[in-house]
XYZ file of C-alpha atoms in Angstrom:
783
model
C 92.232 25.437 -20.151
C 89.983 24.962 -17.049
C 86.294 25.586 -16.410
C 86.954 29.050 -14.988
C 88.291 30.136 -18.370
C 85.860 28.144 -20.478
C 82.706 29.372 -18.750
C 82.910 32.849 -17.254
C 79.909 33.921 -15.074
C 78.434 36.204 -17.757
C 78.152 33.355 -20.300
C 74.457 32.792 -21.305
C 72.914 29.484 -20.192
C 70.779 27.844 -22.857
C 71.086 24.133 -22.015
C 71.741 21.648 -19.214
C 75.324 21.394 -20.465
C 75.750 25.156 -19.999
C 74.359 24.943 -16.462
C 76.665 22.023 -15.697
C 79.657 24.007 -16.966
C 78.643 26.938 -14.771
C 78.442 24.654 -11.734
C 81.879 23.215 -12.504
C 83.217 26.769 -12.809
C 81.923 27.650 -9.339
C 83.236 24.385 -7.900
C 86.688 25.227 -9.259
C 86.494 28.741 -7.822
C 85.390 27.352 -4.442
C 88.294 24.889 -4.346
C 90.808 27.603 -5.278
C 89.449 29.968 -2.624
C 89.391 27.399 0.153
C 92.452 25.405 -0.846
C 90.413 22.223 -1.253
C 90.458 19.596 -3.937
C 88.127 16.659 -4.447
C 85.341 18.374 -2.513
C 82.596 16.052 -3.802
C 82.331 14.014 -0.579
C 81.716 17.143 1.468
C 79.163 18.434 -1.045
C 77.257 15.130 -0.969
C 76.688 15.594 2.759
C 75.905 19.302 2.617
C 73.541 19.166 -0.362
C 71.925 15.853 0.693
C 72.183 14.145 -2.702
C 74.001 11.063 -3.856
C 77.452 11.194 -5.440
C 76.016 10.016 -8.769
C 73.404 12.794 -8.789
C 76.047 15.408 -8.028
C 78.218 14.242 -10.940
C 75.142 14.315 -13.187
C 74.522 17.953 -12.256
C 78.146 18.917 -12.929
C 78.186 17.056 -16.243
C 74.917 18.599 -17.412
C 73.230 15.215 -17.715
C 70.504 15.980 -15.139
C 68.699 19.238 -14.356
C 68.616 19.680 -10.558
C 65.391 20.708 -8.885
C 65.214 24.320 -7.656
C 65.739 23.508 -3.952
C 68.722 21.223 -4.603
C 70.351 23.770 -6.946
C 70.075 26.490 -4.334
C 71.566 24.253 -1.616
C 74.451 23.422 -3.950
C 75.121 27.070 -4.789
C 75.068 28.016 -1.094
C 77.534 25.223 -0.358
C 79.816 26.549 -3.127
C 79.602 30.063 -1.600
C 78.156 31.567 -4.778
C 77.034 35.218 -4.563
C 73.343 36.062 -4.164
C 73.227 37.696 -7.600
C 74.747 34.664 -9.321
C 72.438 32.317 -7.383
C 69.450 34.256 -8.667
C 70.817 34.193 -12.228
C 71.413 30.452 -12.216
C 68.114 29.767 -10.460
C 66.233 31.726 -13.116
C 68.141 29.935 -15.890
C 67.305 26.581 -14.323
C 63.563 27.482 -14.200
C 63.603 28.549 -17.867
C 65.261 25.261 -18.858
C 62.685 23.276 -16.851
C 59.781 25.078 -18.525
C 61.335 24.536 -21.950
C 61.689 20.818 -21.268
C 58.023 20.615 -20.217
C 57.017 22.479 -23.365
C 58.918 20.048 -25.587
C 57.262 17.102 -23.839
C 53.851 18.634 -24.483
C 54.660 19.235 -28.167
C 56.121 15.787 -28.681
C 53.096 14.216 -27.013
C 50.637 16.156 -29.154
C 50.353 13.404 -31.730
C 49.255 10.740 -29.265
C 46.308 8.593 -30.163
C 42.999 9.993 -28.924
C 42.430 6.829 -26.900
C 45.570 7.393 -24.872
C 44.674 7.908 -21.187
C 46.978 10.346 -19.436
C 47.265 9.140 -15.822
C 46.715 11.611 -13.019
C 49.828 12.952 -11.294
C 48.768 13.482 -7.686
C 50.827 15.651 -5.350
C 49.525 15.269 -1.791
C 52.529 16.447 0.240
C 51.755 18.943 3.012
C 54.052 21.953 3.252
C 57.403 21.888 5.052
C 57.765 23.807 8.296
C 59.565 27.126 7.813
C 61.605 26.281 10.915
C 62.992 22.975 9.621
C 66.751 23.185 10.001
C 69.797 20.947 9.864
C 69.554 17.170 9.493
C 72.056 17.355 6.604
C 73.487 13.934 7.449
C 70.073 12.297 7.638
C 68.978 13.918 4.351
C 72.106 12.579 2.667
C 71.491 9.128 4.161
C 67.919 9.156 2.874
C 69.156 10.078 -0.601
C 71.715 7.266 -0.518
C 69.164 4.729 0.734
C 66.594 5.683 -1.886
C 68.975 5.726 -4.835
C 71.235 2.888 -3.713
C 68.654 0.240 -2.859
C 66.429 0.843 -5.867
C 69.300 -0.103 -8.130
C 70.264 -3.139 -6.075
C 67.552 -5.762 -5.857
C 64.611 -4.683 -8.041
C 62.168 -4.587 -5.091
C 60.141 -1.633 -3.882
C 62.346 0.704 -1.878
C 60.941 1.089 1.643
C 62.600 3.340 4.222
C 61.288 3.450 7.799
C 62.204 6.630 9.671
C 61.707 5.857 13.350
C 62.306 7.743 16.556
C 60.775 9.124 19.725
C 57.781 11.512 19.679
C 58.667 15.089 18.856
C 62.015 14.246 17.300
C 61.026 15.563 13.855
C 60.391 12.428 11.795
C 57.618 13.958 9.729
C 59.476 17.233 9.149
C 62.560 15.366 7.928
C 60.636 13.124 5.550
C 58.513 15.981 4.156
C 61.609 18.121 3.572
C 63.322 15.272 1.740
C 60.171 14.402 -0.209
C 59.820 17.969 -1.479
C 63.470 17.970 -2.550
C 63.173 14.782 -4.607
C 59.540 15.082 -5.747
C 60.475 16.037 -9.310
C 62.345 12.724 -9.641
C 58.997 10.928 -9.434
C 57.192 11.879 -12.645
C 54.057 9.886 -11.781
C 53.301 11.756 -8.573
C 53.530 11.802 -4.804
C 50.991 10.249 -2.411
C 50.785 11.145 1.289
C 48.610 9.961 4.172
C 48.681 10.514 7.928
C 47.859 7.078 9.335
C 47.198 8.562 12.800
C 48.887 5.555 14.355
C 49.401 7.258 17.683
C 46.418 9.564 17.580
C 43.957 9.401 20.507
C 41.305 8.799 17.885
C 41.083 5.508 16.069
C 44.111 4.887 13.813
C 43.323 5.127 10.128
C 42.536 1.722 8.666
C 44.411 0.660 5.513
C 41.109 0.587 3.631
C 40.523 4.256 4.530
C 44.014 5.241 3.388
C 43.508 3.272 0.174
C 40.293 5.172 -0.440
C 42.209 8.467 -0.261
C 44.946 7.166 -2.565
C 42.498 5.773 -5.103
C 40.566 9.049 -5.158
C 43.810 10.899 -5.923
C 44.861 8.414 -8.589
C 41.444 8.379 -10.290
C 40.150 11.876 -9.369
C 37.071 10.128 -8.014
C 36.198 8.091 -4.909
C 32.960 6.564 -6.194
C 32.481 2.964 -7.332
C 35.392 1.728 -5.211
C 35.633 -1.897 -4.096
C 34.044 -2.181 -0.655
C 36.494 -4.762 0.715
C 40.119 -4.061 1.565
C 41.409 -6.860 -0.656
C 39.683 -5.345 -3.682
C 41.063 -1.900 -2.939
C 44.584 -3.245 -2.536
C 44.339 -4.986 -5.903
C 43.024 -1.841 -7.634
C 45.646 0.378 -5.979
C 48.524 -1.890 -6.962
C 47.219 -2.114 -10.500
C 47.106 1.677 -10.774
C 50.653 2.206 -9.467
C 52.238 -0.760 -11.236
C 55.085 0.313 -13.539
C 54.782 3.901 -12.293
C 57.558 5.789 -10.532
C 55.908 7.297 -7.464
C 56.920 8.534 -4.048
C 54.567 7.323 -1.307
C 54.773 8.800 2.192
C 53.066 6.852 5.004
C 53.198 9.120 8.024
C 52.684 8.110 11.662
C 52.230 4.346 11.278
C 51.848 2.191 14.370
C 52.128 -1.370 13.068
C 53.308 -3.329 10.010
C 49.727 -4.437 9.282
C 48.769 -0.796 8.857
C 51.516 -0.345 6.248
C 51.584 -3.580 4.216
C 48.360 -3.038 2.227
C 49.676 0.390 1.172
C 52.914 -0.924 -0.298
C 53.038 -0.923 -4.125
C 54.408 -3.814 -6.155
C 56.504 -1.551 -8.365
C 60.297 -1.563 -8.178
C 60.248 1.977 -9.557
C 58.433 3.430 -6.557
C 59.784 4.530 -3.187
C 57.932 4.338 0.131
C 58.878 6.473 3.127
C 57.330 5.458 6.470
C 57.483 7.393 9.721
C 56.741 5.701 13.027
C 57.541 5.792 16.699
C 58.015 2.072 16.377
C 60.981 0.531 14.577
C 58.499 -1.759 12.752
C 60.895 -4.736 12.936
C 58.617 -6.946 10.835
C 59.012 -4.561 7.906
C 62.774 -4.316 8.456
C 62.980 -8.108 8.453
C 61.239 -8.140 5.069
C 63.709 -5.839 3.361
C 62.799 -2.323 4.482
C 65.658 -0.026 5.482
C 65.522 1.660 8.870
C 66.760 5.192 9.472
C 66.717 5.847 13.239
C 66.287 9.530 13.977
C 68.077 10.654 17.122
C 67.801 13.942 18.974
C 69.362 16.955 17.303
C 73.118 17.350 17.735
C 73.927 20.118 20.186
C 75.130 22.600 17.552
C 72.050 22.071 15.337
C 69.757 22.441 18.359
C 71.362 25.767 19.276
C 71.167 26.911 15.629
C 67.482 25.962 15.502
C 66.876 28.043 18.624
C 68.740 30.950 17.034
C 66.764 30.602 13.806
C 63.599 31.517 15.727
C 64.756 33.976 18.414
C 67.712 35.328 16.330
C 71.323 34.220 16.385
C 72.334 37.475 18.094
C 70.244 36.713 21.160
C 71.601 33.172 21.369
C 75.186 34.447 21.241
C 74.389 37.093 23.866
C 73.105 34.395 26.266
C 75.144 31.474 24.941
C 75.608 29.618 28.246
C 71.854 29.714 28.941
C 71.111 28.734 25.344
C 73.399 25.696 25.693
C 71.587 24.713 28.887
C 68.166 25.379 27.376
C 68.652 22.951 24.480
C 69.701 20.306 26.989
C 66.627 20.964 29.146
C 64.511 20.609 26.003
C 66.104 17.217 25.371
C 67.260 18.384 21.915
C 63.725 17.753 20.630
C 62.731 20.053 17.729
C 59.094 20.253 18.885
C 60.065 21.278 22.402
C 62.636 23.771 21.141
C 60.160 25.456 18.816
C 57.529 25.801 21.560
C 60.074 27.370 23.938
C 61.553 29.586 21.238
C 58.133 30.909 20.208
C 57.294 31.735 23.833
C 60.606 33.595 24.254
C 60.011 35.421 20.972
C 56.606 36.637 22.145
C 58.068 37.982 25.417
C 61.517 39.487 24.749
C 61.820 40.501 28.427
C 62.083 36.867 29.559
C 65.704 35.790 29.849
C 66.865 32.389 28.677
C 68.254 31.766 32.167
C 64.767 32.263 33.621
C 63.326 29.839 31.083
C 65.977 27.235 31.955
C 65.233 27.563 35.669
C 61.469 27.258 35.146
C 61.749 24.225 32.873
C 64.342 22.405 34.951
C 62.211 22.732 38.067
C 58.923 21.608 36.501
C 57.268 18.541 38.019
C 54.242 17.835 35.810
C 55.850 16.157 32.808
C 54.047 14.253 30.088
C 54.793 10.668 31.089
C 54.536 9.307 27.560
C 57.702 11.185 26.605
C 59.784 9.904 29.509
C 62.644 7.555 28.709
C 62.907 4.202 30.503
C 65.843 5.437 32.586
C 63.773 8.405 33.836
C 66.203 10.961 32.458
C 64.531 14.237 33.418
C 65.856 15.932 30.282
C 63.912 13.524 28.082
C 60.379 14.618 28.952
C 58.617 17.148 26.741
C 55.640 17.350 29.101
C 57.437 20.081 31.042
C 57.588 22.187 27.895
C 53.893 21.638 27.234
C 52.897 22.576 30.785
C 55.087 25.665 30.721
C 53.439 26.845 27.517
C 50.005 26.051 28.933
C 50.628 28.051 32.121
C 51.718 31.035 30.005
C 48.294 31.218 28.346
C 45.484 33.453 29.531
C 42.546 31.642 31.124
C 40.478 32.095 27.953
C 43.260 30.677 25.771
C 43.907 27.804 28.190
C 40.197 26.939 28.192
C 40.191 26.844 24.390
C 43.307 24.629 24.417
C 41.929 21.985 26.769
C 38.398 21.940 25.301
C 39.780 21.385 21.803
C 40.962 17.968 23.012
C 37.285 16.995 23.409
C 36.682 17.557 19.689
C 37.246 14.115 18.198
C 37.816 15.100 14.562
C 41.175 15.193 12.819
C 41.087 18.993 12.645
C 38.775 21.796 13.723
C 37.404 24.869 11.977
C 37.194 28.281 13.601
C 33.383 28.049 13.632
C 33.403 24.635 15.305
C 35.922 25.834 17.890
C 33.681 28.811 18.633
C 30.736 26.480 19.246
C 32.873 24.173 21.369
C 33.929 27.022 23.673
C 30.765 29.080 23.491
C 32.592 32.094 22.067
C 32.100 34.356 19.061
C 33.882 33.469 15.836
C 36.290 36.398 16.161
C 37.161 35.449 19.757
C 37.747 31.848 18.740
C 39.893 32.871 15.773
C 42.102 35.043 17.963
C 42.568 32.270 20.526
C 43.421 29.735 17.839
C 45.919 32.103 16.249
C 47.664 32.576 19.621
C 47.781 28.814 20.234
C 49.244 28.300 16.760
C 51.793 31.045 17.247
C 53.246 29.270 20.295
C 53.135 25.907 18.476
C 50.398 24.399 20.596
C 48.286 24.032 17.433
C 49.159 23.511 13.786
C 47.405 25.729 11.194
C 46.120 23.654 8.284
C 44.893 26.461 6.030
C 41.346 27.517 5.285
C 40.662 28.573 8.901
C 41.380 25.058 10.172
C 43.702 23.882 12.921
C 44.953 20.563 14.245
C 46.762 19.210 17.289
C 50.056 17.404 17.243
C 48.967 14.062 18.714
C 51.066 14.452 21.890
C 49.689 17.914 22.508
C 46.149 16.581 22.156
C 46.898 14.037 24.883
C 48.321 16.728 27.101
C 45.278 18.965 26.494
C 42.962 16.064 27.340
C 44.767 15.583 30.663
C 44.194 19.252 31.433
C 40.511 18.982 30.466
C 40.048 16.085 32.911
C 41.349 18.282 35.719
C 38.319 20.579 35.367
C 34.663 19.924 36.236
C 32.997 17.214 34.169
C 30.101 19.563 33.437
C 32.391 21.971 31.559
C 33.435 19.214 29.172
C 29.923 17.798 28.815
C 28.481 21.182 27.872
C 31.300 21.851 25.399
C 30.730 18.562 23.597
C 26.980 19.126 23.543
C 27.448 22.601 22.074
C 29.655 21.478 19.195
C 27.479 18.433 18.442
C 24.374 20.631 18.281
C 26.264 23.052 16.047
C 27.193 20.244 13.640
C 23.581 19.075 13.647
C 22.109 22.506 12.852
C 24.743 23.245 10.204
C 24.258 19.884 8.478
C 20.500 20.527 8.413
C 21.058 23.970 6.873
C 23.323 22.441 4.226
C 20.790 19.745 3.326
C 18.025 22.316 2.914
C 20.135 24.000 0.223
C 21.358 20.784 -1.406
C 17.942 19.061 -1.602
C 15.357 21.763 -0.901
C 12.352 19.479 -1.405
C 13.507 16.885 1.086
C 11.655 17.155 4.404
C 14.096 18.594 6.965
C 14.591 16.745 10.227
C 13.100 18.464 13.280
C 15.798 19.885 15.581
C 15.184 21.940 18.691
C 16.814 25.407 18.705
C 20.160 25.387 20.492
C 20.165 26.879 23.987
C 23.820 27.863 23.592
C 23.451 30.600 20.984
C 25.939 29.159 18.453
C 24.326 29.890 15.079
C 25.334 27.771 12.076
C 26.850 29.426 8.998
C 24.377 30.723 6.435
C 24.496 28.975 3.052
C 23.145 30.823 0.042
C 24.368 28.488 -2.702
C 24.567 24.734 -3.102
C 28.311 24.817 -3.779
C 28.898 26.524 -0.410
C 26.887 23.862 1.400
C 28.640 21.074 -0.457
C 32.066 22.570 0.248
C 31.296 22.695 3.972
C 30.097 19.084 4.012
C 33.227 17.898 2.199
C 35.559 19.850 4.486
C 33.814 18.510 7.613
C 33.120 15.027 6.262
C 35.493 13.136 8.580
C 34.559 15.332 11.548
C 30.837 14.734 10.988
C 31.337 10.977 11.129
C 33.458 11.398 14.274
C 30.708 13.585 15.774
C 28.090 10.872 15.238
C 30.367 8.348 16.947
C 30.979 10.712 19.843
C 27.265 11.398 20.263
C 26.568 7.678 20.630
C 29.541 7.111 22.961
C 28.353 9.944 25.238
C 24.728 8.769 25.049
C 23.609 11.978 23.356
C 21.098 9.842 21.499
C 18.904 12.668 20.178
C 21.899 14.024 18.244
C 23.047 10.480 17.471
C 20.078 9.975 15.101
C 19.338 13.573 14.116
C 22.835 14.342 12.784
C 22.822 11.447 10.257
C 19.275 12.441 9.295
C 20.398 16.049 8.817
C 23.118 14.774 6.465
C 20.580 13.127 4.142
C 21.048 15.747 1.427
C 24.828 15.342 1.377
C 24.659 11.546 1.561
C 22.193 11.386 -1.334
C 24.299 13.649 -3.550
C 27.828 12.432 -2.811
C 27.002 8.832 -1.848
C 29.907 8.122 0.531
C 28.663 4.592 1.093
C 30.802 3.595 4.085
C 30.170 6.762 6.076
C 26.483 6.729 5.116
C 25.950 3.202 6.395
C 28.041 3.699 9.547
C 26.323 6.940 10.525
C 22.808 5.679 9.859
C 23.561 2.431 11.707
C 24.639 4.487 14.719
C 21.576 6.660 14.197
C 19.326 3.619 14.364
C 21.072 2.500 17.557
C 20.537 5.971 19.042
C 16.880 6.224 18.034
C 16.083 2.834 19.534
C 18.112 3.661 22.654
C 15.968 6.756 23.176
C 12.708 5.200 21.984
C 12.440 7.693 19.119
C 10.172 6.061 16.548
C 10.543 8.998 14.143
C 14.311 8.682 14.390
C 13.968 4.978 13.696
C 12.176 5.631 10.385
C 14.745 8.255 9.318
C 17.605 5.867 10.063
C 16.012 2.811 8.483
C 15.034 4.699 5.325
C 18.526 6.148 4.886
C 20.129 2.760 5.535
C 17.840 1.248 2.928
C 18.815 3.897 0.386
C 22.519 3.252 0.995
C 22.140 -0.527 0.684
C 20.089 -0.066 -2.489
C 22.810 2.125 -3.974
C 25.365 -0.600 -3.240
C 23.165 -3.255 -4.848
C 22.543 -5.079 -1.542
C 18.841 -5.382 -2.284
C 17.917 -7.898 0.423
C 19.258 -5.589 3.156
C 17.606 -2.593 1.510
C 14.264 -4.405 1.338
C 14.481 -5.393 5.002
C 15.226 -1.828 6.117
C 12.430 -0.272 4.062
C 9.836 -2.828 5.149
C 10.682 -2.119 8.800
C 10.571 1.621 8.166
C 7.202 1.316 6.408
C 5.733 -0.493 9.410
C 6.927 2.217 11.808
C 5.658 5.021 9.545
C 2.203 3.465 9.460
C 2.298 2.889 13.210
C 3.052 6.557 14.033
C 0.992 8.009 11.177
C 3.920 9.533 9.245
C 2.296 9.851 5.809
C 5.241 11.749 4.231
C 7.663 9.100 5.422
C 5.312 6.355 4.235
C 5.230 7.863 0.744
C 9.016 8.077 0.566
C 9.479 4.492 1.752
C 6.924 3.198 -0.756
C 8.820 4.961 -3.554
C 12.043 3.337 -2.330
C 10.383 -0.087 -2.180
C 9.173 0.438 -5.737
C 12.780 1.032 -6.823
C 13.897 -2.231 -5.236
C 11.044 -4.262 -6.761
C 11.812 -2.723 -10.164
C 15.465 -3.758 -9.855
C 14.319 -7.268 -8.917
C 12.073 -7.308 -12.039
C 8.958 -7.487 -9.824
C 7.200 -4.908 -11.939
C 3.674 -5.499 -10.613
C 4.906 -4.887 -7.052
C 6.883 -1.848 -8.176
C 3.840 -0.295 -9.901
C 1.708 -0.966 -6.831
C 4.233 0.737 -4.505
C 4.697 3.728 -6.791
C 0.947 4.109 -7.179
C 0.399 4.075 -3.415
C 3.172 6.628 -2.954
C 1.618 8.899 -5.609
C -1.799 8.708 -3.936
C -0.363 9.529 -0.494
C 1.580 12.536 -1.745
C -1.413 13.884 -3.657
C -3.540 13.400 -0.533
C -1.157 15.430 1.666
C -0.588 17.931 -1.176
C 3.122 17.138 -1.420
C 3.700 17.894 -5.098
C 7.430 17.121 -5.095
C 6.783 13.642 -3.662
C 3.950 13.073 -6.129
C 6.256 14.035 -8.981
C 8.901 11.621 -7.699
C 6.384 8.766 -7.505
C 5.019 9.507 -10.994
C 8.526 9.703 -12.401
C 9.357 6.291 -10.950
C 6.032 4.891 -12.083
C 6.990 5.913 -15.609
C 10.170 3.833 -15.257
C 8.166 0.785 -14.254
C 5.729 1.145 -17.150
C 8.667 1.578 -19.546
C 10.179 -1.652 -18.234
C 6.857 -3.385 -18.941
C 6.863 -1.847 -22.431
C 3.650 0.045 -21.600
C 5.001 3.153 -23.259
C 1.731 5.056 -23.423
C 1.243 4.769 -19.660
C 4.888 5.714 -19.110
C 4.560 8.813 -21.308
C 1.447 9.880 -19.402
C 3.298 9.574 -16.055
C 6.280 11.583 -17.282
C 4.039 14.342 -18.671
C 2.255 14.580 -15.291
C 5.656 14.773 -13.601
C 6.720 17.622 -15.857
C 3.518 19.495 -15.075
C 4.214 19.230 -11.337
C 7.860 20.178 -11.915
C 6.796 23.350 -13.748
C 4.502 24.274 -10.850
C 7.283 23.841 -8.311
C 10.100 25.351 -10.381
C 13.731 25.527 -9.202
C 14.473 21.835 -9.819
C 16.293 21.815 -13.174
C 18.103 18.546 -12.479
C 14.847 16.689 -11.808
C 13.205 18.215 -14.868
C 16.121 17.185 -17.092
C 15.886 13.629 -15.746
C 12.177 13.425 -16.495
C 12.633 14.843 -20.007
C 15.344 12.293 -20.713
C 13.187 9.352 -19.645
C 10.171 10.749 -21.490
C 12.338 10.831 -24.614
C 13.322 7.224 -23.954
C 9.654 6.241 -23.850
C 8.957 8.135 -27.098
C 11.910 6.416 -28.790
C 10.944 2.932 -27.637
C 7.330 3.499 -28.735
C 8.515 4.544 -32.201
C 7.720 8.285 -31.886
C 11.193 9.233 -33.055
C 10.530 12.901 -33.863
C 9.127 13.474 -30.387
C 12.078 11.566 -28.922
C 14.693 13.712 -30.710
C 12.951 16.941 -29.718
C 12.619 15.884 -26.068
C 16.226 14.685 -25.790
C 17.317 18.097 -27.045
C 15.233 19.846 -24.369
C 16.875 17.680 -21.700
C 20.291 18.431 -23.213
C 19.787 22.201 -22.944
C 19.049 21.983 -19.205
C 21.885 19.567 -18.464
C 24.362 21.868 -20.145
C 22.992 24.873 -18.240
C 23.433 23.227 -14.826
C 26.778 21.588 -15.664
C 25.536 17.990 -15.385
C 28.372 16.508 -17.457
C 27.470 12.854 -16.953
C 23.800 13.482 -17.688
C 24.809 15.368 -20.834
C 26.928 12.442 -22.032
C 24.103 9.935 -21.434
C 21.507 12.100 -23.181
C 23.813 12.638 -26.177
C 24.257 8.878 -26.506
C 20.499 8.223 -26.456
C 19.857 11.152 -28.787
C 22.263 9.539 -31.236
C 20.327 6.265 -31.047
C 17.048 8.061 -31.773
C 18.583 9.982 -34.679
C 20.092 6.803 -36.094
C 16.742 4.998 -35.861
C 15.134 7.943 -37.674
C 17.667 7.678 -40.508
C 19.568 10.822 -39.454
C 22.891 9.012 -39.541
C 25.226 12.029 -39.784
C 23.450 13.758 -36.888
C 23.622 10.549 -34.898
C 27.331 10.272 -35.510
C 27.863 13.848 -34.337
C 25.878 13.195 -31.117
C 27.909 10.061 -30.374
C 31.187 11.886 -30.989
C 30.181 14.532 -28.444
C 29.125 11.801 -26.021
C 32.489 10.055 -26.370
C 34.240 13.361 -25.710
C 32.231 13.943 -22.517
C 32.676 10.411 -21.150
C 36.413 10.647 -21.847
C 36.589 13.903 -19.854
C 34.877 12.061 -16.992
C 37.422 9.210 -17.331
C 34.581 6.697 -17.704
C 36.407 4.181 -19.874
C 33.572 1.651 -20.015
C 30.981 4.200 -21.199
C 33.481 5.754 -23.622
C 34.161 2.375 -25.244
C 30.455 1.514 -25.418
C 29.544 4.716 -27.264
C 32.637 4.564 -29.473
C 31.523 1.112 -30.612
C 28.443 2.737 -32.178
C 30.730 4.838 -34.380
C 32.312 1.851 -36.081
């Protein structure tokens, strides 16, 4: 009795074995219908899986992922209704398996740390088509090599620009992602971007943030990051995609040391050094003629291709069988149905201005995608063409609609419409969230077009967008740290208003989204000698830098700011830059550098009579002296800062100085003086209002002083007041710290059960924050 009799289509599917039997049934039916036997070899190529995986699906040993199952059912010519039935059954089985894993894992020890499972893959283009042979080869390479020599599997997909390397790898990665239970990492290394290629240390920072859900407290040197990264991925089965690499040295630090993981690299280069060290190369050629014609038909409809088949055949040849070129042409034809394919062929074949970087060494005129770019550019309206070329002057990795509007001096709605048109003809890539990006070759082409126009047009565009970034960063900082003195910025003459922030989370979200672009903007300002923006933009970012503490960007931007201020002779800019540099170095523990910066800033403040700046710098110097155990110097600095702020009636600054003075007195065990300082700080805080975080901090340290002085009842009461505020504002780390110290005070007061409860809550909070060191320290008190 065969599978067709054993497993009729209506049979319920309640297990992998049932699904496997159903697949065997349809395979048998397919072979009977088509007169074929032993069809596995053909299915391996069509479904793009290995022979062993296919047998596992048919035997019910492995549950295929949803995409692979659908490809298999299409290959077996299964009806749409049956495909939906089996797809639904497969999803139910997958959910059931996940549920069992969750139940079985429920009894794990409370100390067990569940590692993060990152999934960083971008989406796959809806127009990706074909490449069945290459997908099957990738599957064979990945599964075959990993079982062969025990080393990390590395596959380098190489080929000419525009050939579809990234699309192929992303499509394959999505198909096999569920075979990597520990996650998928992805980074665009920007190896051939006109901007600076991404350094390995920058890519490692992104990976470590995904693996730890946090990018703070990272090693500052590349060697330390490599060691941490390899420790985190050791013995994990992960898929790692390194897109657009330009050299082996850019890739090597990102390679894991786990034989279970797979690395996919895309590059225009063959990266022979990696191949020589055991990587497998998959060269990606132009699309075969039939696939190129099918891709064209997928966009403009198969009916139209068949109606103009001779012209379609010629058109794919003119486009050099490059997917990128074909999609651009197809989108243009789709937008103008009156244009014949023959006309398009004639226009492209006769074009002279071709992008030289895509020319082959033998000068084959069909191997130059520049003609396609220029044809698309000429089809734009003047307004759209202006947007296209000016976008090349924006140095960030992507651009928001608002930034594009500032760049071009247009309204937001006008900019959005232009960007949507550019994306629709594949001259821009939408990235979601009102953001767009260039393909690197298109950026180069757009830059060439920008250089053909008056220099003044480009200079004004860059100035507009830099001013817009400066004003928006200042608006964000005023929401994030409202008591910080805002940097003075002249109103923009271009009429490009920044977005209005009403909540701190909005401001923070904008800063995070634009973080890389803001750093690029500071660099561009210095390169173009726009020195007033070169120091004001980092100063405007003070609120974000102080909250998020992105040490590398903070130091780089403020270093460039200092260079700009000195280049323009701006003494005020010099103090802003030096003070911010000092704060960053202090946060990193580089106290000598911090001390040098603040001493220089203090001298300039006194020279120009900046009393507010002088008070801030003195408070910062007090922090450094306190860390160096120079408590007399710290108290002197804090006292001077307090007096200055009281003199200029700056209550927030006076509160800050008094708060810090309390720290210094606590360190000297002068608890009465410390308590007096904290109480004065709270009085000023109540007058100002709207600073719950600062008030909670002061209450916590006041409670510390009470506890250390032996006033345990006051300490417990004050810790509880701090705890209420920290819970209200969602300060999880502050809540965990206060709970720990509350437990100590309760334990000292003989309230042992209450103390134990506080420590248990503290452990729970630190565990949620994945702070292993703090969790272990508090847990030790429970023993």
